[in-house]
XYZ file of C-alpha atoms in Angstrom:
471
model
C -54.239 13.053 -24.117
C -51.188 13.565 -22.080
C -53.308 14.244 -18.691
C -54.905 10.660 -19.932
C -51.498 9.003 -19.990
C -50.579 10.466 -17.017
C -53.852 8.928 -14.790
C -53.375 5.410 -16.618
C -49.559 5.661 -15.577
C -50.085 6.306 -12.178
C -53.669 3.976 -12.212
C -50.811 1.720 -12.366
C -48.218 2.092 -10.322
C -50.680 2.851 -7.357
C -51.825 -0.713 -8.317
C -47.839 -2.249 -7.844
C -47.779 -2.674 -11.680
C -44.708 -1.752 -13.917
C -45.259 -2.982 -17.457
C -41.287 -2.372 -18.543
C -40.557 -4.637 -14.896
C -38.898 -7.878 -15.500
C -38.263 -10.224 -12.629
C -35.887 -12.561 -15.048
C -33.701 -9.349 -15.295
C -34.003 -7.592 -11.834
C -30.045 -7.020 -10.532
C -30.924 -6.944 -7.067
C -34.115 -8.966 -6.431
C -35.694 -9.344 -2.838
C -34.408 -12.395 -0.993
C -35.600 -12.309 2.604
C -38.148 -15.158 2.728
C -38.972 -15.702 5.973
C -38.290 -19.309 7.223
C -37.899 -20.657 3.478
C -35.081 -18.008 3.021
C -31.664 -19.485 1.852
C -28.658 -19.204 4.081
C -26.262 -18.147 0.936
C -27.997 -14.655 1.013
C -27.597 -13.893 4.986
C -25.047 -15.300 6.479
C -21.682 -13.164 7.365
C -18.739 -13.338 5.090
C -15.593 -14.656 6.569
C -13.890 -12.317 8.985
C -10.195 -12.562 10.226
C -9.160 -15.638 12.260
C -9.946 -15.886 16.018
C -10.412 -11.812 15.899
C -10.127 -10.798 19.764
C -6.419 -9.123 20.527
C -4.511 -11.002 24.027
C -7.691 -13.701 23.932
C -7.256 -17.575 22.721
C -10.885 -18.960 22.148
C -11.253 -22.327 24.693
C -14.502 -23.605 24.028
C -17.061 -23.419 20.608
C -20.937 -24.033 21.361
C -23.743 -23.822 18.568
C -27.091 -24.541 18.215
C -28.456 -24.690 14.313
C -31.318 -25.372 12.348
C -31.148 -27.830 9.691
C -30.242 -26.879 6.213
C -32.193 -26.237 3.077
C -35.373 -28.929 3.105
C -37.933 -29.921 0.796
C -41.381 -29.200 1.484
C -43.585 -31.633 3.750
C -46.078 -34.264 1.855
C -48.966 -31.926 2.629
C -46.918 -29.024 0.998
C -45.934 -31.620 -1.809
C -49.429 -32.383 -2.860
C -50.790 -28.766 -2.859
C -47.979 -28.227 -5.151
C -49.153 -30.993 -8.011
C -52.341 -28.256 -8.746
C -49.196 -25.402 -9.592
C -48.856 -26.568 -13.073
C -52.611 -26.216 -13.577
C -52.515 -22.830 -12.084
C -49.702 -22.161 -14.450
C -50.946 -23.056 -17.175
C -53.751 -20.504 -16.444
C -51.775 -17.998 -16.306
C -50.330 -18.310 -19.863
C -53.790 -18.792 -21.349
C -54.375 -15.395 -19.563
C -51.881 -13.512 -21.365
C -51.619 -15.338 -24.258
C -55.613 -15.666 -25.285
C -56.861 -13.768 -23.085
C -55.101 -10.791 -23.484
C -55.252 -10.303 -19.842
C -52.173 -10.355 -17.277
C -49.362 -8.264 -16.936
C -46.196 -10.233 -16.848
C -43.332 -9.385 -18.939
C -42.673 -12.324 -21.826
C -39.346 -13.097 -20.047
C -41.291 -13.995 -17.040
C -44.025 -16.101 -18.737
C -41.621 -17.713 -20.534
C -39.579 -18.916 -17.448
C -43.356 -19.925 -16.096
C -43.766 -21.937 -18.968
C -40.379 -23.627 -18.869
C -40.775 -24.425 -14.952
C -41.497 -27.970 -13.463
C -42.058 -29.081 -10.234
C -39.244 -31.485 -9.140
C -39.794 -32.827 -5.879
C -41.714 -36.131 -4.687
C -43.298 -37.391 -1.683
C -40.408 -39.650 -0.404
C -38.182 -36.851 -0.384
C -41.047 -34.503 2.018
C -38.730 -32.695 4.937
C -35.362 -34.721 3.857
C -32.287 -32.387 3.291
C -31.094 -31.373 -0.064
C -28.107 -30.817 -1.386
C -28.371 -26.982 -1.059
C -28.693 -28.267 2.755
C -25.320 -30.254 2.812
C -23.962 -27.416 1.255
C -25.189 -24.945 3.645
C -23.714 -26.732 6.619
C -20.487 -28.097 5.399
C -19.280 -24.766 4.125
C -20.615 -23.069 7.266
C -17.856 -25.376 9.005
C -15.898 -24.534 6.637
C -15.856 -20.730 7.716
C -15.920 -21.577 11.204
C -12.916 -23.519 11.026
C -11.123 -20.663 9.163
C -12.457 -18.101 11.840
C -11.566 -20.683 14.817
C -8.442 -22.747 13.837
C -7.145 -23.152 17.004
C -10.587 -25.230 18.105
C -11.739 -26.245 14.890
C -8.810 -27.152 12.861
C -8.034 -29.774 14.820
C -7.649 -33.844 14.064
C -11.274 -35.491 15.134
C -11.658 -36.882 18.952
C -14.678 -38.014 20.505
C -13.372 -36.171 23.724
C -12.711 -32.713 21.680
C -16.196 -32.449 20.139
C -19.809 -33.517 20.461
C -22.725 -33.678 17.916
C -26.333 -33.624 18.530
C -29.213 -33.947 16.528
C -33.103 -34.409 16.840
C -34.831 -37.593 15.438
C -35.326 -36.680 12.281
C -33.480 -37.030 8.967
C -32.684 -33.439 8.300
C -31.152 -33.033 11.593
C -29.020 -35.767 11.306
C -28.010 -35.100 7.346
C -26.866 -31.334 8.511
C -24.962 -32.740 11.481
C -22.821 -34.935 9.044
C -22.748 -32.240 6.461
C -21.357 -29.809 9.157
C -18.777 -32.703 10.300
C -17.453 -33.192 6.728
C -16.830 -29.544 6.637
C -14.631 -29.715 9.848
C -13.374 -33.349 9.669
C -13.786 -34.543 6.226
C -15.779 -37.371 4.816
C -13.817 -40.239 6.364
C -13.249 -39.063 9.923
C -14.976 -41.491 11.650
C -17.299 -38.931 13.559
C -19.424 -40.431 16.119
C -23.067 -39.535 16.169
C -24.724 -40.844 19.125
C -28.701 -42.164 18.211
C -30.911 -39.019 18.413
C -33.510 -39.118 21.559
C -37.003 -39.891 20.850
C -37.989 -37.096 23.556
C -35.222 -34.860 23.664
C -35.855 -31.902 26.187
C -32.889 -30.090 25.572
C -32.772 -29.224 21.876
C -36.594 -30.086 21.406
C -38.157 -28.575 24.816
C -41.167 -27.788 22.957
C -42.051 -30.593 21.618
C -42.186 -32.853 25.150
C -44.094 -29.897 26.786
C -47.874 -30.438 27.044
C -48.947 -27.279 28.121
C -46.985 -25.259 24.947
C -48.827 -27.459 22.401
C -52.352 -26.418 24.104
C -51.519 -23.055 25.036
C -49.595 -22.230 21.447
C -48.914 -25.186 19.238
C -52.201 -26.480 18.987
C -54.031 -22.819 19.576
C -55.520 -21.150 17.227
C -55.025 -17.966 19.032
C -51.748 -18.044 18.390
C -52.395 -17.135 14.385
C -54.992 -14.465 15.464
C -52.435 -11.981 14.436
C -51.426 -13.287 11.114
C -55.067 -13.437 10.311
C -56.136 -9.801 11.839
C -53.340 -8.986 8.707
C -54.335 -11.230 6.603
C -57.560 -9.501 6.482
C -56.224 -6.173 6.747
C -56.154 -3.330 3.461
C -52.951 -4.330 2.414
C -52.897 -7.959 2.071
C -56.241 -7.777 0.836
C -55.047 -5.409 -1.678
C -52.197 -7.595 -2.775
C -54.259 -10.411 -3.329
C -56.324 -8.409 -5.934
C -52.699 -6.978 -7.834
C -51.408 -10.541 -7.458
C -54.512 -11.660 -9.269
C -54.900 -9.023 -11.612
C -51.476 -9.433 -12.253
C -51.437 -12.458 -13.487
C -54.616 -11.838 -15.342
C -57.623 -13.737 -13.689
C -60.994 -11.446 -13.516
C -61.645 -12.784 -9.717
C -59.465 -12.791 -6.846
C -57.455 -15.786 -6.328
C -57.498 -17.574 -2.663
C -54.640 -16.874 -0.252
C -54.772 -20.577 -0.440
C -53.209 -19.892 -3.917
C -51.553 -17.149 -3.001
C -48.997 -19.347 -0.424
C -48.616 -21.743 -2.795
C -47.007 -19.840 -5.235
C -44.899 -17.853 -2.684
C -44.052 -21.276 -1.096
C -42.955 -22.342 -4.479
C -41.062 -19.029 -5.217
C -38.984 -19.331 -2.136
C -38.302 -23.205 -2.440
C -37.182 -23.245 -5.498
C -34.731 -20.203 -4.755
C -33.462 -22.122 -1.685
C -32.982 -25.084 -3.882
C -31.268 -23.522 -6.405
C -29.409 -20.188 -5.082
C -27.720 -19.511 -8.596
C -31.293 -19.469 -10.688
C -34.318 -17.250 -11.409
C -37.008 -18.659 -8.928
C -40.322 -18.253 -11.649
C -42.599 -17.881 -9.447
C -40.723 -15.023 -7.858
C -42.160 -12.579 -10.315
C -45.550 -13.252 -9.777
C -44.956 -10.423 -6.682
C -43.430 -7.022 -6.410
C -40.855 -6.188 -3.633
C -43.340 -4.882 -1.524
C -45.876 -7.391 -1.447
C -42.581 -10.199 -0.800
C -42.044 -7.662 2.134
C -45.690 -7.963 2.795
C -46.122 -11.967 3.017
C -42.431 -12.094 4.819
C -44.196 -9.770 7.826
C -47.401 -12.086 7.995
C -45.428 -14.892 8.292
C -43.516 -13.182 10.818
C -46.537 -12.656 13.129
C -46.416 -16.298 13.089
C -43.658 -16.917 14.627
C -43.022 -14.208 16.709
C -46.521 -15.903 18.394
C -45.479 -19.527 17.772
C -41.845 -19.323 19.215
C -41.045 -15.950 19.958
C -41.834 -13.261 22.386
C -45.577 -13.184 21.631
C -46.013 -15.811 24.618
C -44.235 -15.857 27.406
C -44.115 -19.699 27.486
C -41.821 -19.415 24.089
C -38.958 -17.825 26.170
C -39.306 -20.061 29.267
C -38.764 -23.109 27.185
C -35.545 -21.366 25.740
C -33.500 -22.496 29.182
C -32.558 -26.030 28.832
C -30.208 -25.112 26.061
C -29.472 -21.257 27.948
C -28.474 -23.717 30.642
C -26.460 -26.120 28.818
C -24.334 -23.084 27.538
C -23.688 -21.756 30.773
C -22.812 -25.173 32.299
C -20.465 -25.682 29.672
C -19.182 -22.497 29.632
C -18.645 -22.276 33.697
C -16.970 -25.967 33.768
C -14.285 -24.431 31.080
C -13.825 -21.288 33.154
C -13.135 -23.587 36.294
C -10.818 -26.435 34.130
C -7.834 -27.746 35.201
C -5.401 -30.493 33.550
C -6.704 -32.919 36.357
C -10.139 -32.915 35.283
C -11.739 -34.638 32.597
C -10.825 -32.992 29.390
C -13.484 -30.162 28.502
C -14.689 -30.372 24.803
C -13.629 -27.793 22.151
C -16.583 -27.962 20.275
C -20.373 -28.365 21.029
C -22.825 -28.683 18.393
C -26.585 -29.142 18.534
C -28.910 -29.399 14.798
C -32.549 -28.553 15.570
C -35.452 -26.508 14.601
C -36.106 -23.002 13.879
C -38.849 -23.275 16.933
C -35.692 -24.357 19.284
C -33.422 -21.543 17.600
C -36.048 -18.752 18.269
C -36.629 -19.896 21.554
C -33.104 -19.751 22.720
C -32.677 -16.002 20.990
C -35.840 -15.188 23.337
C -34.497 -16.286 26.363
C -31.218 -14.963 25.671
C -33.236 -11.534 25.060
C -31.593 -11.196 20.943
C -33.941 -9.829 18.379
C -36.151 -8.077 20.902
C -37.608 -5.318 19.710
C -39.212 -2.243 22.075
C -42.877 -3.184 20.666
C -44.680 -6.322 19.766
C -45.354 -7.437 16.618
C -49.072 -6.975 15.100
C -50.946 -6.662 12.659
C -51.693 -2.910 13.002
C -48.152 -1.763 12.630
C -46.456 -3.104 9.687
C -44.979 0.346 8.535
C -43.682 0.974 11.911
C -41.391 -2.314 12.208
C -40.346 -2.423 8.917
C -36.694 -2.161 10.601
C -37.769 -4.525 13.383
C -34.995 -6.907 15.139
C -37.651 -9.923 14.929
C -37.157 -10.989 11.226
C -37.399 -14.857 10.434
C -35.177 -14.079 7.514
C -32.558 -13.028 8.964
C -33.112 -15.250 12.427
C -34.255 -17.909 11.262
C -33.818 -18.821 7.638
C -32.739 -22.386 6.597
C -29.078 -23.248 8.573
C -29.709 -20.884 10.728
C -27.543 -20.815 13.552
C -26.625 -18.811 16.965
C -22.524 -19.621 18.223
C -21.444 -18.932 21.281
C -17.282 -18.795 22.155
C -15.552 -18.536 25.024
C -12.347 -16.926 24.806
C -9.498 -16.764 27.825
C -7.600 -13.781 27.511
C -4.245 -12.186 29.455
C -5.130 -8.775 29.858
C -8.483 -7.457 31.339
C -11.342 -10.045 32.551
C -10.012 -13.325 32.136
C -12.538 -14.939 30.583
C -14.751 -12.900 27.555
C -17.892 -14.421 25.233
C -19.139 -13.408 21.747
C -22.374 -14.564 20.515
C -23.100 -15.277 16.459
C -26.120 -15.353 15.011
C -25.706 -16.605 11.522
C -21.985 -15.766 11.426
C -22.773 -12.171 12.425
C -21.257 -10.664 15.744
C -24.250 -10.200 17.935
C -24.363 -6.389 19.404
C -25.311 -7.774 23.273
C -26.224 -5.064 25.304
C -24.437 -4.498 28.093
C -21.408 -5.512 26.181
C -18.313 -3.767 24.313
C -19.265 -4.251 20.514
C -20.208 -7.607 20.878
C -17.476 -8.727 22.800
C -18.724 -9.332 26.625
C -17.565 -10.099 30.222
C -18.137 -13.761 30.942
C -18.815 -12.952 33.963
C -21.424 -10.581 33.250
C -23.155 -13.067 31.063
C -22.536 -15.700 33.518
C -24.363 -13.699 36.728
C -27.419 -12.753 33.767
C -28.437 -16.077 33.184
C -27.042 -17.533 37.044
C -30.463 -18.641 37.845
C -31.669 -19.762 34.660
C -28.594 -21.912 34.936
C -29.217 -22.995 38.584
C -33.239 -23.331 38.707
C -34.521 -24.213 34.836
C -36.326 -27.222 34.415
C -39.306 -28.111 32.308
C -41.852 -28.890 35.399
C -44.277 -26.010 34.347
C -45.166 -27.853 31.220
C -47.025 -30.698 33.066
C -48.994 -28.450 35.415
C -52.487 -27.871 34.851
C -54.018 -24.664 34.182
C -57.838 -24.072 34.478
C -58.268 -21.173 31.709
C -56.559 -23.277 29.205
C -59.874 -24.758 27.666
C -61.601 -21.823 27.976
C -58.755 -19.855 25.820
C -59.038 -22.683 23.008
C -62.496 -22.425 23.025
C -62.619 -18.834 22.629
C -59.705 -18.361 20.543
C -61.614 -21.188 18.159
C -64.501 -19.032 17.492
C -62.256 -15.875 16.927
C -60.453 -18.086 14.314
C -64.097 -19.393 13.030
C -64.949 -15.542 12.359
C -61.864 -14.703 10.738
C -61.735 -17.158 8.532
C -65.473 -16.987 7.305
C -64.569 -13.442 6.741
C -61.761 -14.158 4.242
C -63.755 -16.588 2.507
C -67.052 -14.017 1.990
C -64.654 -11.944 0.954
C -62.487 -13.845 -2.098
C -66.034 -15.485 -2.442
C -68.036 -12.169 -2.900
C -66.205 -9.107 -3.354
């Protein structure tokens, strides 16, 4: 009887099942979402002010994405079947006998609604304002001697793309400097902006990877792989359904899990316990591969379009280090609100997050420590600083760059803490030569790629549907 136990016991722990597990009462839950993840859980605490001994910091520059967002209408509408799927889920356990959620956990599934409409589909909420305007906050603290300083259109600039999450974080992150009634100006965001939006005005990226299927082979080589495949049949079983659920399903509920977490930092996310650590570790590496294709180093293109703003930060940076009183005053702060495709782009050309081996989807257990993690580079507010500091002993002028609050280990550097200079001579010709005239020319094995890549997508995808169809 014992050895019987014993082979039902492990039966079901081989199969990510823990019948004593409770989500709603889990201490230290997993909170690294990918893209959806909330800034609360990454970002660095506050340090000591200005924090460089015999250096003054001259000039603040920052690029972030926008805050916490709801969902787009696409995302919105697959989310109206959730209740129905929910509903399932307690007639699984409850008449079915089947399904293997703790009552704590149904019970939060049962109480959970979905709160979000159409009209509000990629607007900011007010987890977003509050991720920016306390973000300021910290900055200030860190900064004073730029940041805590009465408002002038001469001493800072704001930027934003055309879009109202953009604009929302860039007067959230004001409010958090300035206050509510500083009378910042925010000059109209550019329809075609090809400094904070490069990719977006650049023809040949949206062939060659925006518009490519290619680009999600690797996701989908995963996707089909032995472990995702076996998470979809623990999810399922999990939750008590005799078939396997779609990976259609499957993102809908994670999409919903993460959301609502972002949305509401303080409270159990319900459809959080619908997956075990490893299987949130799993989805947050697919959607990885994703990225690291669609704006990271898996194409080449990604990093070129990362120079516009690598250039702007240089300019700037080189017309501080050559300022005097009789030119026109230099601005303390710069700051740009974009997308995460903009932010990854600039970490690529920069060279942070790089790790020693691509991303695929053969060798998940190998980068499970991997530099390239959207949660941690580019979850919602996330942000890369940049500040130039003048100092009296040593090099005069010195650099550190943030990424999400965090001192960024540069190599080549001391800690973090580099020589301008050596930054400076890095990036000289990026600075000097970058322009976005490659993304007009024409290129012959373009079509071809599509075409091909299209029918490697085609037989991917008619794999994963024979298999939730027929297995």
């Amino acid at each position: 009887m014992i050895r019987v136990l014993c082979t039902l016991l492990l039966a079901s722990v081989a199969a990510g099942y823990d019948q004593d597990y409770c989500f709603a009462y889990e201490e230290n839950p997993y909170l690294m979402y990918g893209t959806k993840t909330a800034y609360e859980f990454v970002h660095e605490r506050p340090r000591n002010p200005d924090g460089v001994p015999h250096c003054q910091p001259v000039q603040f520059w920052m690029l972030s994405r926008h805050g916490t967002r709801f969902p787009d209408s696409k995302s919105i509408y697959t989310m109206q079947r959730l209740p129905d799927l929910r509903d399932q889920i307690i007639n699984n356990h409850e008449k079915r006998h089947r399904g293997r959620l703790c009552p704590e956990d149904l019970e939060n599934l049962r109480r959970w609604t979905l709160s979000v409409f159409p009209s509000q589909a990629k607007h900011l909420t007010n987890q977003g304002h509050d991720d920016l305007k306390f973000m300021a906050r910290r900055f200030k603290t860190q900064f004073p001697k730029l940041l805590n300083q009465t408002y002038s259109q001469d001493l800072y600039e704001f930027r934003f793309t055309d879009s109202q999450r953009t604009r929302a974080s860039a007067i959230a992150f004001s409010e958090g400097l300035f206050g509510s009634s500083a009378g910042v100006y925010l000059p109209p965001a550019l329809k075609n902006d090809t400094l904070i939006k490069a990719y977006d005005n650049c023809p040949r990226w949206r062939d060659e990877v925006g518009n490519n299927n290619r680009t999600l082979e690797e996701k989908h080589m995963f996707q089909l792989g032995p472990q995702m495949q076996a998470l979809l049949q623990n999810v399922s079983e999990r939750l008590g359904f005799g078939y396997r659920l779609t990976f259609v399903q499957l993102d809908e509920m994670y999409d919903m899990c993460r959301f609502d977490k972002a949305w509401n930092i303080r409270n159990v996310s319900p459809w959080c316990a619908v997956f075990s650590k490893e299987e949130l570790q799993l989805m947050e590496y697919r959607e990885d591969l994703e990225y690291y294709y669609r704006s990271g180093y898996g194409n080449e293109i990604n990093v070129k379009l990362g120079c516009p703003t690598v250039k702007d930060l240089i300019n700037r940076f080189s017309r501080m280090e050559n300022h005097n009183h009789q030119d026109r005053i230099q601005p303390a702060g710069i700051f740009y609100f974009t997308h995460s495709a903009a932010l990854h782009m600039t970490l690529a050309q920069l060279g942070i997050a790089k790790d020693q081996d691509h991303l695929t989807h053969t060798n998940y257990n190998t980068m499970k420590n991997r530099k390239w993690r959207t949660s941690k580079i580019g979850p919602f507010a996330s942000n890369l600083a940049a500040v130039l500091f003048r100092c009296d002993e040593g090099e005069e002028h010195r650099i550190i760059f943030y990424l999400g609050e965090h001192i960024v280990p540069y190599e080549g550097c001391n800690v973090g803490l580099c020589s301008w200079s050596y930054i400076r001579d890095k990036f000289a010709n990026i600075a000097h030569d970058c322009n976005l005239d490659f993304c007009h020319k024409h290129h012959s094995g373009t079509q071809q790629n599509l075409a091909l890549s299209s029918l490697t997508t085609a037989a991917v995808v008619a794999v994963i549907f024979f298999k939730q169809t027929f297995i």
